[in-house]
PDB file of C-alpha atoms and ligand atoms in Angstrom:
ATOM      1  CA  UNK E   1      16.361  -5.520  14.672  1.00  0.00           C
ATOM      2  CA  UNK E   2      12.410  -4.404  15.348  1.00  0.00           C
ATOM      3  CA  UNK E   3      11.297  -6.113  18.263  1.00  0.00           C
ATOM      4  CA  UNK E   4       7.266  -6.696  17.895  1.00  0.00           C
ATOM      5  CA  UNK E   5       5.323  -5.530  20.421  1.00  0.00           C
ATOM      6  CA  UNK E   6       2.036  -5.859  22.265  1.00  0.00           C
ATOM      7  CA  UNK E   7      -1.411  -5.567  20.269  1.00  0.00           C
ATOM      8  CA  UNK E   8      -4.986  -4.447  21.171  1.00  0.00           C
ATOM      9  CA  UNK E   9      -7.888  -5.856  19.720  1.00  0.00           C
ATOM     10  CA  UNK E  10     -10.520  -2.668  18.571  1.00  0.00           C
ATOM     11  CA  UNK E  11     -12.846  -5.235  17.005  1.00  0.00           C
ATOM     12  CA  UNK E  12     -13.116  -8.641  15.366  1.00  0.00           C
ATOM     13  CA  UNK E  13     -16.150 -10.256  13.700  1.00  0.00           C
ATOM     14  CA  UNK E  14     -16.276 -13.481  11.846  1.00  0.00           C
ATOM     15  CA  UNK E  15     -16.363 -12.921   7.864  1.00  0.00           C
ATOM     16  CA  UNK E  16     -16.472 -15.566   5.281  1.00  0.00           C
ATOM     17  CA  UNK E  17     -15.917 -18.161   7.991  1.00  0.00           C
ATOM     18  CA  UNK E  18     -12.817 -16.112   8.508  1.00  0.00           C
ATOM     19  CA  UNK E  19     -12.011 -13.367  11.125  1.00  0.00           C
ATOM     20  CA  UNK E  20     -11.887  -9.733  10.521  1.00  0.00           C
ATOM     21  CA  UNK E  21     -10.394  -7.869  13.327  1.00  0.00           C
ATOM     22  CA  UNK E  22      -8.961  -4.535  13.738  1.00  0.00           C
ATOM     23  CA  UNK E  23      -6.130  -3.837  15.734  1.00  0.00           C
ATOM     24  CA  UNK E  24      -4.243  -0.895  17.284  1.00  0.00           C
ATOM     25  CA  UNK E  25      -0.800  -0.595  19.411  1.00  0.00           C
ATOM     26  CA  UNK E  26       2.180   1.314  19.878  1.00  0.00           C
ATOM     27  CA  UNK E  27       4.355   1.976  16.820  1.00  0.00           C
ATOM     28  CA  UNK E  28       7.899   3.104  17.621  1.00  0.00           C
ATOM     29  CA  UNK E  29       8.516   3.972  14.051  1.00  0.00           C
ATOM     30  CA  UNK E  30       6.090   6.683  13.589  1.00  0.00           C
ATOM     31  CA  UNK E  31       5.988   7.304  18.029  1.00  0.00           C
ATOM     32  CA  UNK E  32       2.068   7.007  17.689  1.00  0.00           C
ATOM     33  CA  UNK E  33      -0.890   4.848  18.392  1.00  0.00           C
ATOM     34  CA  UNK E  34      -1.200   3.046  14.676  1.00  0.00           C
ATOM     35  CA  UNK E  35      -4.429   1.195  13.890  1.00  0.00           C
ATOM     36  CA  UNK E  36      -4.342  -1.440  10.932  1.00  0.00           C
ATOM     37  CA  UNK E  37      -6.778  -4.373   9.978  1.00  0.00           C
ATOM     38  CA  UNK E  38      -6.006  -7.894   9.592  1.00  0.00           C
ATOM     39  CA  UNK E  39      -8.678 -10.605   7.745  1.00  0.00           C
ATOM     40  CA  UNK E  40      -7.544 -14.216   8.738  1.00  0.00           C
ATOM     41  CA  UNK E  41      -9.495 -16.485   6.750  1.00  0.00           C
ATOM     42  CA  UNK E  42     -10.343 -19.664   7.802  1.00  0.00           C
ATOM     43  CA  UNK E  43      -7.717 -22.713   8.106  1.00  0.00           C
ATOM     44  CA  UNK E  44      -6.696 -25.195   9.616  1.00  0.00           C
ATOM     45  CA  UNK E  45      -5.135 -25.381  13.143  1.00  0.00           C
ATOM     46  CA  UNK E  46      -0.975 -24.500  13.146  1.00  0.00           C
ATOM     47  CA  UNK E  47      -1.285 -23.611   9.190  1.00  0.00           C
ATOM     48  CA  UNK E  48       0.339 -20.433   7.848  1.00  0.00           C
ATOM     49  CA  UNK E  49      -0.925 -18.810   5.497  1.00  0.00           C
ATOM     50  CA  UNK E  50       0.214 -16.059   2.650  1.00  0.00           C
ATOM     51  CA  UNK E  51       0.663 -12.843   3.276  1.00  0.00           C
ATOM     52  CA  UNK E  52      -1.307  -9.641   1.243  1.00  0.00           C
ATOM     53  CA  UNK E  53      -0.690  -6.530   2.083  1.00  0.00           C
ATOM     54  CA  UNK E  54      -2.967  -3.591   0.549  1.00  0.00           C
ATOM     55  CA  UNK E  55      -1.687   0.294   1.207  1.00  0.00           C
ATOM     56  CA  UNK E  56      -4.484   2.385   0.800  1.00  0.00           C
ATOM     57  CA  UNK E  57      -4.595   6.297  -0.678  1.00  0.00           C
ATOM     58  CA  UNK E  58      -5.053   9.563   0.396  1.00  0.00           C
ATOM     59  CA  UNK E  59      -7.677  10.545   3.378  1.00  0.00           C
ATOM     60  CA  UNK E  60      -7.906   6.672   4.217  1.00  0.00           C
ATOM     61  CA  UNK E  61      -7.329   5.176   7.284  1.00  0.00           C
ATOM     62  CA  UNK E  62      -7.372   1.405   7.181  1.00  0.00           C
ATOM     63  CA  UNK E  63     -11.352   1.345   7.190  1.00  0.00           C
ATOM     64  CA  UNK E  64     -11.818   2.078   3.541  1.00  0.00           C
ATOM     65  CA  UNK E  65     -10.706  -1.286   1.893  1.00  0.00           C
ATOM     66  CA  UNK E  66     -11.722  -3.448   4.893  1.00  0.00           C
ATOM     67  CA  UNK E  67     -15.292  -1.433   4.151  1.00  0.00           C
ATOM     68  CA  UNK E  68     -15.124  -1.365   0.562  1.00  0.00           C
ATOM     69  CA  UNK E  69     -13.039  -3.383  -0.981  1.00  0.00           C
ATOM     70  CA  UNK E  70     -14.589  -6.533  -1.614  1.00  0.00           C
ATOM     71  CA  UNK E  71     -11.659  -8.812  -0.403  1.00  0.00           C
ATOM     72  CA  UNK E  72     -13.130 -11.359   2.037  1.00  0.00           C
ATOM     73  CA  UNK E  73     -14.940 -13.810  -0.136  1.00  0.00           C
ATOM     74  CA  UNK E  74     -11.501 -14.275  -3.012  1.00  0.00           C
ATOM     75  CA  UNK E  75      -8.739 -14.343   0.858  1.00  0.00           C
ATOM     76  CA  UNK E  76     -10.840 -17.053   1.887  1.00  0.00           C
ATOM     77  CA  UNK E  77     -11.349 -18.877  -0.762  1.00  0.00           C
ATOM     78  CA  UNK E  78      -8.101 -18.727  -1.915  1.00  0.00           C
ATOM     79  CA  UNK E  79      -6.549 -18.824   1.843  1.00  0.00           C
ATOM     80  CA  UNK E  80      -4.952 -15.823   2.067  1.00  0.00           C
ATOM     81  CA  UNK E  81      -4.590 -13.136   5.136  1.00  0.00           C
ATOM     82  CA  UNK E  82      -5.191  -9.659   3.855  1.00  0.00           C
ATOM     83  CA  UNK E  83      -3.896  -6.510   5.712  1.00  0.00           C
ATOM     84  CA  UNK E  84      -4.448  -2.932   5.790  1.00  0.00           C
ATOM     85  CA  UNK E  85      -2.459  -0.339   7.689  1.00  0.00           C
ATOM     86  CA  UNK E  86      -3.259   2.854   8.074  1.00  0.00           C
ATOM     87  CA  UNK E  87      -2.108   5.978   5.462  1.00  0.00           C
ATOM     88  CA  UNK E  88      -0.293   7.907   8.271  1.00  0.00           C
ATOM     89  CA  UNK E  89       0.499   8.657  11.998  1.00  0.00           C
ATOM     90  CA  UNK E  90      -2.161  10.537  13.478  1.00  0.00           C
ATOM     91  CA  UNK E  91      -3.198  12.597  16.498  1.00  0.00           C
ATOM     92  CA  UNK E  92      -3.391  16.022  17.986  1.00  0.00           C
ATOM     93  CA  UNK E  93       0.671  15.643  18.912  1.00  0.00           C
ATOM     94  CA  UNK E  94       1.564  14.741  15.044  1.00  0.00           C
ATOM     95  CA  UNK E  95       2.238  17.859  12.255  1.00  0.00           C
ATOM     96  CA  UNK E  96      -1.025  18.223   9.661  1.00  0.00           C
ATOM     97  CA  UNK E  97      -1.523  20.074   6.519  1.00  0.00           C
ATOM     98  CA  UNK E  98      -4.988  22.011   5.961  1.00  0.00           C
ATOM     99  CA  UNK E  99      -5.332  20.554   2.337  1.00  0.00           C
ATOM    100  CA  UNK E 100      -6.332  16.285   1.859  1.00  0.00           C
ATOM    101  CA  UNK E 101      -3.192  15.386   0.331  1.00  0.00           C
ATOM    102  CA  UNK E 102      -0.372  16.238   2.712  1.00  0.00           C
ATOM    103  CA  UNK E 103       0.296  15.363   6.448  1.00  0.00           C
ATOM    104  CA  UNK E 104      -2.277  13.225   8.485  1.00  0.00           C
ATOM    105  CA  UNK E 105      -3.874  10.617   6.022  1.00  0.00           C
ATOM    106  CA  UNK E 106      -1.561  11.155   3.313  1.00  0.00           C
ATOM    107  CA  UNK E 107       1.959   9.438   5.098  1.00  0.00           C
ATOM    108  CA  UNK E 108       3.202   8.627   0.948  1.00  0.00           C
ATOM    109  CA  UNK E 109       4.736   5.285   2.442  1.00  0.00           C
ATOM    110  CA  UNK E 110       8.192   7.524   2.977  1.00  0.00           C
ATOM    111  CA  UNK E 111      10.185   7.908   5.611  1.00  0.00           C
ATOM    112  CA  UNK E 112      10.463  11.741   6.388  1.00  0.00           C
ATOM    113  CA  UNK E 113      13.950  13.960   6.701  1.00  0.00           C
ATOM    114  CA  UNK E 114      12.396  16.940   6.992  1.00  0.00           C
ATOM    115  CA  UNK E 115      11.535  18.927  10.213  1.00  0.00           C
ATOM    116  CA  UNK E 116       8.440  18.845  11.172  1.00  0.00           C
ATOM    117  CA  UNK E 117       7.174  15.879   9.653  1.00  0.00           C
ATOM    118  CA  UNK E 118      10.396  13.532  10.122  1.00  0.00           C
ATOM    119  CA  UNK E 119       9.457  13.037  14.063  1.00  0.00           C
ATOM    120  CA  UNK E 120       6.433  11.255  13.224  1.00  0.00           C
ATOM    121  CA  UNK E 121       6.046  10.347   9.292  1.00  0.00           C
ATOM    122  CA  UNK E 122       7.735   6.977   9.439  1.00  0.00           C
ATOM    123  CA  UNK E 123       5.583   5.241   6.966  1.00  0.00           C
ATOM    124  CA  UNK E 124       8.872   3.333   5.141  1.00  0.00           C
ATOM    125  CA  UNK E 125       9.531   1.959   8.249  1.00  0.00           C
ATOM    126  CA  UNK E 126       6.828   0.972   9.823  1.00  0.00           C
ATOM    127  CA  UNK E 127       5.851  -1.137   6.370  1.00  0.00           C
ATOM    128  CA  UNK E 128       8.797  -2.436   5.719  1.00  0.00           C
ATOM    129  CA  UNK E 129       9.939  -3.703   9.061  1.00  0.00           C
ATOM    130  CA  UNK E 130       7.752  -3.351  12.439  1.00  0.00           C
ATOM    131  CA  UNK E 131       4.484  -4.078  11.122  1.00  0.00           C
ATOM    132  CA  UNK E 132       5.223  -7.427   9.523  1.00  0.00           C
ATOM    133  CA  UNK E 133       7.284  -8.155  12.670  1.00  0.00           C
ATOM    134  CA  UNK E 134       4.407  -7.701  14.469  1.00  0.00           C
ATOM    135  CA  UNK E 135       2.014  -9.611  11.918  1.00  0.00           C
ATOM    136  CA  UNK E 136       4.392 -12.388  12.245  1.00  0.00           C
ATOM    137  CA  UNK E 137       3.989 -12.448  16.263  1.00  0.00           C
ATOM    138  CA  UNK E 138       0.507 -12.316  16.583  1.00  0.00           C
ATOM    139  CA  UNK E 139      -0.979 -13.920  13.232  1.00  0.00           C
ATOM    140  CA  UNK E 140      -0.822 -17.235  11.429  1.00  0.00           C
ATOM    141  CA  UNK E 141       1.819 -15.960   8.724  1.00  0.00           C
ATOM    142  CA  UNK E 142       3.927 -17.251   6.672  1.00  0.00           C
ATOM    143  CA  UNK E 143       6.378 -14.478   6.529  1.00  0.00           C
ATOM    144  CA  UNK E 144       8.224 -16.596   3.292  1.00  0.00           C
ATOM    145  CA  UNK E 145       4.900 -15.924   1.009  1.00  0.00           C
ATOM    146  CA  UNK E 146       4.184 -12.231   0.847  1.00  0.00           C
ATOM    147  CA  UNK E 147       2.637 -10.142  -2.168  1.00  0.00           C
ATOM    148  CA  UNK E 148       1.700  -6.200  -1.884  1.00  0.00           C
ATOM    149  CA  UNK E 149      -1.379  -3.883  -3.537  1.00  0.00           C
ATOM    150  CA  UNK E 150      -2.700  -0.641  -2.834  1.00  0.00           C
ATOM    151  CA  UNK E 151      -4.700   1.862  -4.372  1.00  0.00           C
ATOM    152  CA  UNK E 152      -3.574   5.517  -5.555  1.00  0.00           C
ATOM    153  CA  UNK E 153      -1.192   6.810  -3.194  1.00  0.00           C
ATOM    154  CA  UNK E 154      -0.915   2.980  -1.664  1.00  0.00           C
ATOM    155  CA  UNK E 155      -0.478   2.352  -5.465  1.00  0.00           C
ATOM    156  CA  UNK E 156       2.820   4.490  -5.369  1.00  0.00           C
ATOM    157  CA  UNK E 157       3.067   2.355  -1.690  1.00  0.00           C
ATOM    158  CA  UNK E 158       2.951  -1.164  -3.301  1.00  0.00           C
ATOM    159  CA  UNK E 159       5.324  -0.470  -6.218  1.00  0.00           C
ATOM    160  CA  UNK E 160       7.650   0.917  -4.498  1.00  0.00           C
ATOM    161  CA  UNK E 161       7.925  -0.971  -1.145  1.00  0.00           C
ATOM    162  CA  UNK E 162       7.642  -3.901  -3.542  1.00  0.00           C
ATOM    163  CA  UNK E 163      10.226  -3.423  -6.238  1.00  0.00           C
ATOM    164  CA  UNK E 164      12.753  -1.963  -3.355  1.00  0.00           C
ATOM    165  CA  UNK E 165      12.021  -5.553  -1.738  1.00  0.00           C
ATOM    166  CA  UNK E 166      11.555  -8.294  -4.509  1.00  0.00           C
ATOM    167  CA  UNK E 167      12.849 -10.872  -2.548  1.00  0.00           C
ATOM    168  CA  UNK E 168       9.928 -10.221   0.332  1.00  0.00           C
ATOM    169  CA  UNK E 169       7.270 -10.083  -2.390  1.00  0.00           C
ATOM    170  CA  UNK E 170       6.264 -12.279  -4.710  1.00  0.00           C
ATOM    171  CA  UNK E 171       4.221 -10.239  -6.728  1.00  0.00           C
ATOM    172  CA  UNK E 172       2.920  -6.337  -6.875  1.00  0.00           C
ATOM    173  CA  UNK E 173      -0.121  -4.975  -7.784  1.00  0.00           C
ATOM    174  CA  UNK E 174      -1.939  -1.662  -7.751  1.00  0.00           C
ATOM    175  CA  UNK E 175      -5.403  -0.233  -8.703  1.00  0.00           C
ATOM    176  CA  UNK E 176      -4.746   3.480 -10.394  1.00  0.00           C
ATOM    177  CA  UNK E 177      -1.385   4.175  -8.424  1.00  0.00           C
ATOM    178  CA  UNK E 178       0.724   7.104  -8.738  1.00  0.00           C
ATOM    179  CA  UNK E 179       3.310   5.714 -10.313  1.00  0.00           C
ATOM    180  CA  UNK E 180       5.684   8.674 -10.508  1.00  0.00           C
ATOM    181  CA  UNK E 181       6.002  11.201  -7.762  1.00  0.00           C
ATOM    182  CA  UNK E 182       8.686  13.027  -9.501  1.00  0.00           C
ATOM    183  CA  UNK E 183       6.185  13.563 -12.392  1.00  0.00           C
ATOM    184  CA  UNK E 184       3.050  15.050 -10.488  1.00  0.00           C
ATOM    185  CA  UNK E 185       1.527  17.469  -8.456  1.00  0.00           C
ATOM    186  CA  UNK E 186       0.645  15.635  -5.262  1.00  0.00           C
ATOM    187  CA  UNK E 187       4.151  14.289  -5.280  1.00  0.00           C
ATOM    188  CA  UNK E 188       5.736  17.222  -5.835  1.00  0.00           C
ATOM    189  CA  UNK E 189       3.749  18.810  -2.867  1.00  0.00           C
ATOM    190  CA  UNK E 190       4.525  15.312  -0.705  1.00  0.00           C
ATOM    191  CA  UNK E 191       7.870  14.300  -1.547  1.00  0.00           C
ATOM    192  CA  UNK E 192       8.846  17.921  -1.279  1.00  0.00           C
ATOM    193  CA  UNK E 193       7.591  18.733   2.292  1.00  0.00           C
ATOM    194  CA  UNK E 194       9.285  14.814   3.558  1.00  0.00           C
ATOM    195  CA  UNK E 195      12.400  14.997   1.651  1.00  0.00           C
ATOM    196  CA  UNK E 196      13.284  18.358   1.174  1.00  0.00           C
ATOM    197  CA  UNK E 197      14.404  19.867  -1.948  1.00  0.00           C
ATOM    198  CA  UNK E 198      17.018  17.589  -3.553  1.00  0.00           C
ATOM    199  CA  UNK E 199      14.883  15.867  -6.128  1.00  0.00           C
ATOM    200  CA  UNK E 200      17.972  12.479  -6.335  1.00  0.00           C
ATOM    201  CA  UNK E 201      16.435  11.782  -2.330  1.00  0.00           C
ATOM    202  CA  UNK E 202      12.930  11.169  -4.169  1.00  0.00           C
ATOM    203  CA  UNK E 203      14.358   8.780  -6.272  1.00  0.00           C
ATOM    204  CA  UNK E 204      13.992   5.823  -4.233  1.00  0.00           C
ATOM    205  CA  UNK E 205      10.323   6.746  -3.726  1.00  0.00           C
ATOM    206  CA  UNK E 206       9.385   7.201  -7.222  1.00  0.00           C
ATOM    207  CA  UNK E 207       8.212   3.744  -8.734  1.00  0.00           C
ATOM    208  CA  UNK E 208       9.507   4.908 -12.481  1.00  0.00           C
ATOM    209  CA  UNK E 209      13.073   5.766 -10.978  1.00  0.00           C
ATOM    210  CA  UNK E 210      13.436   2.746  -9.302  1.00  0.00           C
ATOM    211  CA  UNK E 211      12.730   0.966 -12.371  1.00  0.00           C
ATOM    212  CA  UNK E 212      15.533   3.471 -14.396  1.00  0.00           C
ATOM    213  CA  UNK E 213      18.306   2.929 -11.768  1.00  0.00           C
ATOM    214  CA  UNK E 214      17.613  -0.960 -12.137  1.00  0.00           C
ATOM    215  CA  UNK E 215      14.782  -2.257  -9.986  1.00  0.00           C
ATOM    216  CA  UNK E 216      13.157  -5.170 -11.668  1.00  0.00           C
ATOM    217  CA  UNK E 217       9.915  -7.397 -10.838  1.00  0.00           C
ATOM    218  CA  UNK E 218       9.106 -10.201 -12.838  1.00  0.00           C
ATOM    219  CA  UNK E 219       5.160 -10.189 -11.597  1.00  0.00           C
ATOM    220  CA  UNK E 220       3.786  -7.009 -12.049  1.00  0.00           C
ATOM    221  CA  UNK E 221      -0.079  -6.007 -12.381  1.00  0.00           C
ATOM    222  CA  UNK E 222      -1.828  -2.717 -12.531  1.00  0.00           C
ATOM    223  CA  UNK E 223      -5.386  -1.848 -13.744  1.00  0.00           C
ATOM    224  CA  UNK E 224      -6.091   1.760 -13.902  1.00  0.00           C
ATOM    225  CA  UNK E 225      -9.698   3.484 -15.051  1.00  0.00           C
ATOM    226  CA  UNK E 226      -9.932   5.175 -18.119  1.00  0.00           C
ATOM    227  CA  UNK E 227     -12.360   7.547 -16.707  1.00  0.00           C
ATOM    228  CA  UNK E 228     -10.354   8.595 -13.421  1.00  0.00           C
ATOM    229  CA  UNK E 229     -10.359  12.402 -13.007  1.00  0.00           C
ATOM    230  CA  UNK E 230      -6.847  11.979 -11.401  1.00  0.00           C
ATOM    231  CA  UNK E 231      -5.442   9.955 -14.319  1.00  0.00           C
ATOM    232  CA  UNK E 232      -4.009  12.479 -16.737  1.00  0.00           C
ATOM    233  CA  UNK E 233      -2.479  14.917 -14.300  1.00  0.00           C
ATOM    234  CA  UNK E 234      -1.717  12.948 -11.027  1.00  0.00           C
ATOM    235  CA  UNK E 235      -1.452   9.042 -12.050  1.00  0.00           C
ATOM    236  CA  UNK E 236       0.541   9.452 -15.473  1.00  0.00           C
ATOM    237  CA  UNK E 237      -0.135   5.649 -15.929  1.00  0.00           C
ATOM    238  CA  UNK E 238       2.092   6.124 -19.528  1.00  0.00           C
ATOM    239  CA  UNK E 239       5.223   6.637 -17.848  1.00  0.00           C
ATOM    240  CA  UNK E 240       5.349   3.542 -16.030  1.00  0.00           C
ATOM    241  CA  UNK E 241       4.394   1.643 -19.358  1.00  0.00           C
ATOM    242  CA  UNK E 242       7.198   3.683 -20.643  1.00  0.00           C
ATOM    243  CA  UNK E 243       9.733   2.704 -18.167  1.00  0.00           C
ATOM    244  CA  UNK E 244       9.011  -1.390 -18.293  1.00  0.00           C
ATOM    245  CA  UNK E 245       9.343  -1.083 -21.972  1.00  0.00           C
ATOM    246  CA  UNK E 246      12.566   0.950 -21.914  1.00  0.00           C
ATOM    247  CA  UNK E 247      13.796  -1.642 -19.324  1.00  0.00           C
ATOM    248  CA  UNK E 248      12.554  -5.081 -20.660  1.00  0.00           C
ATOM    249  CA  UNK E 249      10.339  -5.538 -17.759  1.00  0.00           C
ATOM    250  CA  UNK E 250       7.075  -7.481 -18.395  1.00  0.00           C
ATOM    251  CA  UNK E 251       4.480  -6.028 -16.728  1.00  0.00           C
ATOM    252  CA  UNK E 252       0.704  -6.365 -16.867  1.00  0.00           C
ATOM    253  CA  UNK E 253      -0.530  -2.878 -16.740  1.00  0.00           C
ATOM    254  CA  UNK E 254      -4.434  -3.226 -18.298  1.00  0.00           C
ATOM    255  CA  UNK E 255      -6.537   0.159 -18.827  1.00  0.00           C
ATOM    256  CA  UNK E 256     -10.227  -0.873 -17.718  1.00  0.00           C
ATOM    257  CA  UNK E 257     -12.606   1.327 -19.739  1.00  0.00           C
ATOM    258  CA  UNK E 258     -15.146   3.552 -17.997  1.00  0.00           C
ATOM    259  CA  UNK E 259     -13.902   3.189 -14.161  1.00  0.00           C
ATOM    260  CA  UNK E 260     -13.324   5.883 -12.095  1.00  0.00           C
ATOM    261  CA  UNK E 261     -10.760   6.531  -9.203  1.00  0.00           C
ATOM    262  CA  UNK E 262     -13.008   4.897  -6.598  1.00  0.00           C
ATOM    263  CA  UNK E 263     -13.574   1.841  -4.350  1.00  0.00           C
ATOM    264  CA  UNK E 264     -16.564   0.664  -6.789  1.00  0.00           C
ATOM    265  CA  UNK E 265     -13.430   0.466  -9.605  1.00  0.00           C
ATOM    266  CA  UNK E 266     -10.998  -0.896  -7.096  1.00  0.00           C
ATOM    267  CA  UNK E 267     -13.687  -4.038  -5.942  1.00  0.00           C
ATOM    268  CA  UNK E 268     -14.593  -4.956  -9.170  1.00  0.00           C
ATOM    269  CA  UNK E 269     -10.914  -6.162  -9.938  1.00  0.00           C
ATOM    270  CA  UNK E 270     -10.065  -6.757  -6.046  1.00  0.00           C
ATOM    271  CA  UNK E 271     -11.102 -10.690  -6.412  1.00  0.00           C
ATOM    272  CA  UNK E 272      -9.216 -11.154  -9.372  1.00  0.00           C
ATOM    273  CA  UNK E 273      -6.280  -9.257  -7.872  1.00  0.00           C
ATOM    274  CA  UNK E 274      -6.472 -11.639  -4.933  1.00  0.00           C
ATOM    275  CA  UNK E 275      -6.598 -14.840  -7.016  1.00  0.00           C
ATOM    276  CA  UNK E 276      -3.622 -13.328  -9.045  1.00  0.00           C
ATOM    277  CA  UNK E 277      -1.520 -13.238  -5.949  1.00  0.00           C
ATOM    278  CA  UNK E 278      -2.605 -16.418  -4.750  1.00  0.00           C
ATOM    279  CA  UNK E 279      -1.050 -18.167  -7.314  1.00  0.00           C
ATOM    280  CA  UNK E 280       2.328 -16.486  -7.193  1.00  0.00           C
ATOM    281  CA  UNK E 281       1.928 -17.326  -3.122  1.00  0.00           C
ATOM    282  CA  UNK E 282       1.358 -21.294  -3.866  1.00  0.00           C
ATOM    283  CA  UNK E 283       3.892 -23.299  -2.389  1.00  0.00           C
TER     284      UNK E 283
HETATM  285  N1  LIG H 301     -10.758  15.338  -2.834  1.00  0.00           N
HETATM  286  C1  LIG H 301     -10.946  13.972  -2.517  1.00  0.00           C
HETATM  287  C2  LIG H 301      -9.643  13.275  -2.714  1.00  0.00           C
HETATM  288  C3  LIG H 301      -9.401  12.073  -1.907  1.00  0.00           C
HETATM  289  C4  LIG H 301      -9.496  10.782  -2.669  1.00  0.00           C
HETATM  290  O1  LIG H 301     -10.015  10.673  -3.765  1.00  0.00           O
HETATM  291  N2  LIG H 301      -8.934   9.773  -2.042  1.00  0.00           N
HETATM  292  C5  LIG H 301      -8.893   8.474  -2.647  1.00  0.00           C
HETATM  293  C6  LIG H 301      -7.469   8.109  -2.860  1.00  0.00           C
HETATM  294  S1  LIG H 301      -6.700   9.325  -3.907  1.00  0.00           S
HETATM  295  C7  LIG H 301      -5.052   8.887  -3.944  1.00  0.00           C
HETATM  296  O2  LIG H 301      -4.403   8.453  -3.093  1.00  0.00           O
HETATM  297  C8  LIG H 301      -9.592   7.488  -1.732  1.00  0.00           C
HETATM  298  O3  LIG H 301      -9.245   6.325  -1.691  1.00  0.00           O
HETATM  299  N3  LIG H 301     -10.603   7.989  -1.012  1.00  0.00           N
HETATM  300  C9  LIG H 301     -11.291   7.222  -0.015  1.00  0.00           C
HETATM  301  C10 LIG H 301     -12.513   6.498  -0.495  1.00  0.00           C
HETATM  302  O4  LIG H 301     -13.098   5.750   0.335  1.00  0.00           O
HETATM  303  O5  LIG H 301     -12.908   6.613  -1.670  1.00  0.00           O
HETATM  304  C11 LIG H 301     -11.508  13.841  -1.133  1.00  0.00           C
HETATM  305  O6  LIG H 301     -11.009  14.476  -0.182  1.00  0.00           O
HETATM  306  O7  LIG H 301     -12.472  13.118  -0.971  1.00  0.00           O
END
């Protein structure tokens, strides 16, 4: 059982006639100070409201889509609490790489076996359990209506946290995700230096494998740019379309012509990702 701990506010201003705070506390997953942001749009006293969750991609911190993404206006309208965690554990105690994609900022949403990283790097975890516990402590949520997004390597985050949990979410998106880390560099590199060598341990981390060895969702979206410099080599968008054809899966997966890997892509489509969850999150 997690138990839910204590939380300190770092900042909250009113948004959208909402609240967008930022919070920070202790995390016994990863044994570190772990920041995230919560928007809480407006409602009515004792409601709860539904639950998304966006994972964000390498070098971010939970800054980058509260910043950039363009979410604020489509939660409140539609009513729903948004929240970002951080990409990693950090601090001068906590194992880094020299290169952006490894280590600090780039956690992969895995829970680490491998020495050095496994101390700290307990991103699975701290998703899938101790964070929402603590969400469901301290925030107006209604832990029964949850959906999950990210971007990139929150992408990767989102389908696989998601299809590993289909009962807790109602519906997955992702904006250009790495959708298989058996299949690519950075996961390669990643799942590698986490895991360790046996490429079977990946498998539950790997959205494409999950979907093989009999994950299903039944409400799926993913819009990926066709002009993302990490799309041909990183992203392999094609081998997820491959694997929810192979397996019978429906799944919305829509190539949006002329975007790039960034947060200008990524807030175009946020409001209509938003409104998409919302209505899997009615009732
Ligand atoms: N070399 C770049 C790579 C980092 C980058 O592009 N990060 C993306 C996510 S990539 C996959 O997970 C990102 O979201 N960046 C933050 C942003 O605000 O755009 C670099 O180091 O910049």
């Amino acid at each position: 059982m997690t138990t839910a701990g204590t939380l300190e506010t770092v900042s909250e201003n009113c948004s959208h006639g909402g609240v967008q705070g930022v919070y920070r506390h202790a995390s016994a997953s990863t044994g570190t100070q772990m920041t995230f942001s919560v928007f809480v749009p407006p409602h009515a006293d004792g409601a709860k409201l539904p639950v998304l969750w966006f994972l964000s991609g390498l070098t971010c911190t939970q800054a980058n889509v509260t910043e950039k993404g363009e979410f604020r206006a489509a939660c409140a309208e539609h009513g729903v609490i948004f929240v970002a965690p951080d990409t990693s554990p950090r601090g001068e105690d906590v194992p880094d790489d020299e290169a952006y994609d490894f280590g600090q900022g780039a956690g992969f949403y895995v829970d680490a076996t491998q020495a050095p990283w496994a101390q700290h790097f307990q991103m699975r975890s701290y998703i899938e359990r101790e964070l929402p516990a603590l969400l469901a402590e301290h925030f107006p949520a209604d832990m029964q209506r949850q959906a999950i997004s990210g971007h990139s390597m929150g992408g990767h985050g989102a389908l696989t946290i998601g299809l590993r949990n289909p009962d807790r979410f109602r519906s997955i998106s992702a904006f250009s995700p790495i959708v298989s880390p058996l299949n690519c560099p950075w996961g390669d590199k990643a799942l590698g230096g986490y895991l360790g060598d046996n490429r079977s341990d990946w498998r539950e981390y790997d959205a494409c494998a999950l979907i093989e060895d009999g994950a299903r969702h039944a409400n799926l979206l993913v819009d990926q740019g066709t002009a993302d410099n990490f799309l041909e080599e990183q992203l392999r968008t094609e081998l997820l379309v491959d694997a929810c054809k192979s397996a019978g899966m429906p799944a919305e997966i829509r190539m949006q012509p002329g975007y790039d890997h960034s947060y200008y892509f990524i807030s175009t489509f946020m409001a209509e990702h938003v409104g998409w969850h919302a209505r899997h999150l009615q009732g």
